[in-house]
Amino acid sequence: MNNQELLGALVAAIAGGGIRVVDLSQPLRPSTPVIQLPPPLAPSQPFRIEEVARYDERGPAWYWNNISCGEHTGTHFDAPAHWITGRGLPNAHTDTIPPQLLIAPACVIDCAPEVEASADFLLEPARIEAWEAEHGRIPAGSWVLMRTGWSCREDPAAFLNASETGPHVPGPSVACMRFLVEERDIRGWGVEAVGTDAGQAFAFEPPFPAHNLLHGAGKFGLASLCQLDQLPPKGAVLITPPLKIENGSGSPLRVLALVAQA
Ligand code: MN
């Protein structure tokens, strides 16, 4: 099969259902939870929408809205420039990331049972190696997605799950991020929670390893994913283009997964 035939076969399989398209994105709405930072750190604005016209005197034949939000709102993409460790890297902003890097395979590690037992569950390298013993080595250039079941938490307070000791949300350990970045050369790391790091990661060394290590190595993040239970452990392909914001640090996006049907 030549490349043109390959592309035609792909389109035909998507149209015919042999390749299923799974939407891993949450709806974007004013109640979409936004990460909370303690003062004096500046807050990110939630999603806002206001009607411009709706088939009325403001616009008799059309409907449209004004929208605004922080770049890191809802299902969103973290570019390397989001973190200080990725500050000087080339092609590190939303408008300069090479587009071919935005289509990549995904490995899904199911941690939902562990998270059921503890909201502070941390993914460790030993758990990844156990996954690899079953499914094979994580290929370089892959997304690694941590399935937790967290997206089922529809109440924003339960989704953020903060107490006086800070947020209690699952995520990766420092050793986990080091392993995935240095030993597996992943493309990126994705989670169901509001941010790519664990709720207690402010106290890790280094703090926020998913941000610090991932973005320092030019790799990407995805937060607030859903429907990870619809993906196989290995073999899905993600399409993850952020908005082309000039010098952007990230953006809300639609994350689509291509899944081959048996
Ligand atoms: Mn983010």
PDB file of N, CA and C in Angstrom, residues 191-229:
ATOM      1  N   VAL A 191      -3.760  13.226  32.054  1.00  0.00           N
ATOM      2  CA  VAL A 191      -4.505  12.811  33.245  1.00  0.00           C
ATOM      3  C   VAL A 191      -5.972  13.231  33.132  1.00  0.00           C
ATOM      4  N   GLU A 192      -6.796  12.688  34.039  1.00  0.00           N
ATOM      5  CA  GLU A 192      -8.203  13.076  34.099  1.00  0.00           C
ATOM      6  C   GLU A 192      -8.434  14.273  35.018  1.00  0.00           C
ATOM      7  N   ALA A 193      -7.471  14.573  35.896  1.00  0.00           N
ATOM      8  CA  ALA A 193      -7.649  15.610  36.911  1.00  0.00           C
ATOM      9  C   ALA A 193      -7.379  16.999  36.337  1.00  0.00           C
ATOM     10  N   VAL A 194      -7.515  18.019  37.181  1.00  0.00           N
ATOM     11  CA  VAL A 194      -7.455  19.428  36.742  1.00  0.00           C
ATOM     12  C   VAL A 194      -6.071  19.831  36.251  1.00  0.00           C
ATOM     13  N   GLY A 195      -5.024  19.155  36.758  1.00  0.00           N
ATOM     14  CA  GLY A 195      -3.655  19.428  36.321  1.00  0.00           C
ATOM     15  C   GLY A 195      -2.875  18.128  36.229  1.00  0.00           C
ATOM     16  N   THR A 196      -1.704  18.192  35.567  1.00  0.00           N
ATOM     17  CA  THR A 196      -0.958  16.956  35.290  1.00  0.00           C
ATOM     18  C   THR A 196      -0.220  16.416  36.510  1.00  0.00           C
ATOM     19  N   ASP A 197      -0.047  17.250  37.534  1.00  0.00           N
ATOM     20  CA  ASP A 197       0.626  16.797  38.745  1.00  0.00           C
ATOM     21  C   ASP A 197      -0.372  16.374  39.812  1.00  0.00           C
ATOM     22  N   ALA A 198       0.118  15.566  40.748  1.00  0.00           N
ATOM     23  CA  ALA A 198      -0.690  15.147  41.897  1.00  0.00           C
ATOM     24  C   ALA A 198      -1.032  16.363  42.760  1.00  0.00           C
ATOM     25  N   GLY A 199      -2.110  16.253  43.523  1.00  0.00           N
ATOM     26  CA  GLY A 199      -2.551  17.369  44.356  1.00  0.00           C
ATOM     27  C   GLY A 199      -1.503  17.805  45.368  1.00  0.00           C
ATOM     28  N   GLN A 200      -0.734  16.855  45.864  1.00  0.00           N
ATOM     29  CA  GLN A 200       0.259  17.161  46.904  1.00  0.00           C
ATOM     30  C   GLN A 200       1.648  17.436  46.316  1.00  0.00           C
ATOM     31  N   ALA A 201       1.749  17.586  44.994  1.00  0.00           N
ATOM     32  CA  ALA A 201       3.057  17.688  44.333  1.00  0.00           C
ATOM     33  C   ALA A 201       3.797  18.985  44.638  1.00  0.00           C
ATOM     34  N   PHE A 202       3.106  19.956  45.263  1.00  0.00           N
ATOM     35  CA  PHE A 202       3.798  21.182  45.684  1.00  0.00           C
ATOM     36  C   PHE A 202       4.883  20.869  46.701  1.00  0.00           C
ATOM     37  N   ALA A 203       4.746  19.727  47.400  1.00  0.00           N
ATOM     38  CA  ALA A 203       5.707  19.363  48.459  1.00  0.00           C
ATOM     39  C   ALA A 203       6.752  18.358  47.966  1.00  0.00           C
ATOM     40  N   PHE A 204       6.706  17.989  46.687  1.00  0.00           N
ATOM     41  CA  PHE A 204       7.680  17.028  46.162  1.00  0.00           C
ATOM     42  C   PHE A 204       9.017  17.731  45.910  1.00  0.00           C
ATOM     43  N   GLU A 205      10.048  16.903  45.663  1.00  0.00           N
ATOM     44  CA  GLU A 205      11.362  17.445  45.313  1.00  0.00           C
ATOM     45  C   GLU A 205      11.838  16.817  44.009  1.00  0.00           C
ATOM     46  N   PRO A 206      11.844  17.524  42.880  1.00  0.00           N
ATOM     47  CA  PRO A 206      11.382  18.907  42.729  1.00  0.00           C
ATOM     48  C   PRO A 206       9.860  19.002  42.818  1.00  0.00           C
ATOM     49  N   PRO A 207       9.343  20.197  43.174  1.00  0.00           N
ATOM     50  CA  PRO A 207       7.893  20.376  43.170  1.00  0.00           C
ATOM     51  C   PRO A 207       7.333  20.218  41.749  1.00  0.00           C
ATOM     52  N   PHE A 208       6.107  19.741  41.666  1.00  0.00           N
ATOM     53  CA  PHE A 208       5.385  19.599  40.394  1.00  0.00           C
ATOM     54  C   PHE A 208       6.228  18.903  39.320  1.00  0.00           C
ATOM     55  N   PRO A 209       6.610  17.651  39.564  1.00  0.00           N
ATOM     56  CA  PRO A 209       7.518  16.972  38.625  1.00  0.00           C
ATOM     57  C   PRO A 209       6.949  16.806  37.216  1.00  0.00           C
ATOM     58  N   ALA A 210       5.620  16.646  37.084  1.00  0.00           N
ATOM     59  CA  ALA A 210       5.075  16.493  35.727  1.00  0.00           C
ATOM     60  C   ALA A 210       5.313  17.772  34.932  1.00  0.00           C
ATOM     61  N   HIS A 211       5.249  18.906  35.597  1.00  0.00           N
ATOM     62  CA  HIS A 211       5.536  20.168  34.918  1.00  0.00           C
ATOM     63  C   HIS A 211       7.046  20.367  34.781  1.00  0.00           C
ATOM     64  N   ASN A 212       7.752  20.234  35.884  1.00  0.00           N
ATOM     65  CA  ASN A 212       9.194  20.512  35.910  1.00  0.00           C
ATOM     66  C   ASN A 212       9.975  19.627  34.935  1.00  0.00           C
ATOM     67  N   LEU A 213       9.792  18.319  35.036  1.00  0.00           N
ATOM     68  CA  LEU A 213      10.605  17.386  34.249  1.00  0.00           C
ATOM     69  C   LEU A 213      10.091  17.264  32.810  1.00  0.00           C
ATOM     70  N   LEU A 214       8.779  17.176  32.684  1.00  0.00           N
ATOM     71  CA  LEU A 214       8.167  17.001  31.351  1.00  0.00           C
ATOM     72  C   LEU A 214       8.477  18.206  30.457  1.00  0.00           C
ATOM     73  N   HIS A 215       8.142  19.376  30.928  1.00  0.00           N
ATOM     74  CA  HIS A 215       8.292  20.562  30.079  1.00  0.00           C
ATOM     75  C   HIS A 215       9.763  20.944  29.913  1.00  0.00           C
ATOM     76  N   GLY A 216      10.581  20.641  30.937  1.00  0.00           N
ATOM     77  CA  GLY A 216      12.016  20.881  30.804  1.00  0.00           C
ATOM     78  C   GLY A 216      12.643  20.051  29.701  1.00  0.00           C
ATOM     79  N   ALA A 217      11.991  18.928  29.359  1.00  0.00           N
ATOM     80  CA  ALA A 217      12.478  18.058  28.279  1.00  0.00           C
ATOM     81  C   ALA A 217      11.705  18.301  26.981  1.00  0.00           C
ATOM     82  N   GLY A 218      10.898  19.365  26.917  1.00  0.00           N
ATOM     83  CA  GLY A 218      10.199  19.714  25.676  1.00  0.00           C
ATOM     84  C   GLY A 218       8.968  18.869  25.413  1.00  0.00           C
ATOM     85  N   LYS A 219       8.451  18.214  26.448  1.00  0.00           N
ATOM     86  CA  LYS A 219       7.308  17.322  26.259  1.00  0.00           C
ATOM     87  C   LYS A 219       6.021  18.000  26.724  1.00  0.00           C
ATOM     88  N   PHE A 220       4.880  17.382  26.386  1.00  0.00           N
ATOM     89  CA  PHE A 220       3.584  18.045  26.513  1.00  0.00           C
ATOM     90  C   PHE A 220       2.740  17.443  27.635  1.00  0.00           C
ATOM     91  N   GLY A 221       1.746  18.194  28.057  1.00  0.00           N
ATOM     92  CA  GLY A 221       0.793  17.709  29.051  1.00  0.00           C
ATOM     93  C   GLY A 221      -0.635  17.828  28.554  1.00  0.00           C
ATOM     94  N   LEU A 222      -1.504  16.956  29.065  1.00  0.00           N
ATOM     95  CA  LEU A 222      -2.946  17.024  28.822  1.00  0.00           C
ATOM     96  C   LEU A 222      -3.655  16.840  30.150  1.00  0.00           C
ATOM     97  N   ALA A 223      -4.582  17.734  30.469  1.00  0.00           N
ATOM     98  CA  ALA A 223      -5.325  17.643  31.721  1.00  0.00           C
ATOM     99  C   ALA A 223      -6.821  17.605  31.456  1.00  0.00           C
ATOM    100  N   SER A 224      -7.570  17.137  32.461  1.00  0.00           N
ATOM    101  CA  SER A 224      -9.032  17.041  32.408  1.00  0.00           C
ATOM    102  C   SER A 224      -9.528  16.216  31.218  1.00  0.00           C
ATOM    103  N   LEU A 225      -8.850  15.087  30.974  1.00  0.00           N
ATOM    104  CA  LEU A 225      -9.332  14.143  29.968  1.00  0.00           C
ATOM    105  C   LEU A 225     -10.494  13.335  30.540  1.00  0.00           C
ATOM    106  N   CYS A 226     -11.298  12.751  29.657  1.00  0.00           N
ATOM    107  CA  CYS A 226     -12.346  11.825  30.090  1.00  0.00           C
ATOM    108  C   CYS A 226     -12.438  10.677  29.089  1.00  0.00           C
ATOM    109  N   GLN A 227     -13.271   9.726  29.412  1.00  0.00           N
ATOM    110  CA  GLN A 227     -13.507   8.544  28.556  1.00  0.00           C
ATOM    111  C   GLN A 227     -12.258   7.700  28.326  1.00  0.00           C
ATOM    112  N   LEU A 228     -11.303   7.761  29.248  1.00  0.00           N
ATOM    113  CA  LEU A 228     -10.102   6.931  29.076  1.00  0.00           C
ATOM    114  C   LEU A 228     -10.446   5.445  29.157  1.00  0.00           C
ATOM    115  N   ASP A 229     -11.614   5.132  29.763  1.00  0.00           N
ATOM    116  CA  ASP A 229     -12.045   3.730  29.829  1.00  0.00           C
ATOM    117  C   ASP A 229     -12.446   3.204  28.448  1.00  0.00           C
TER     118      ASP A 229
END
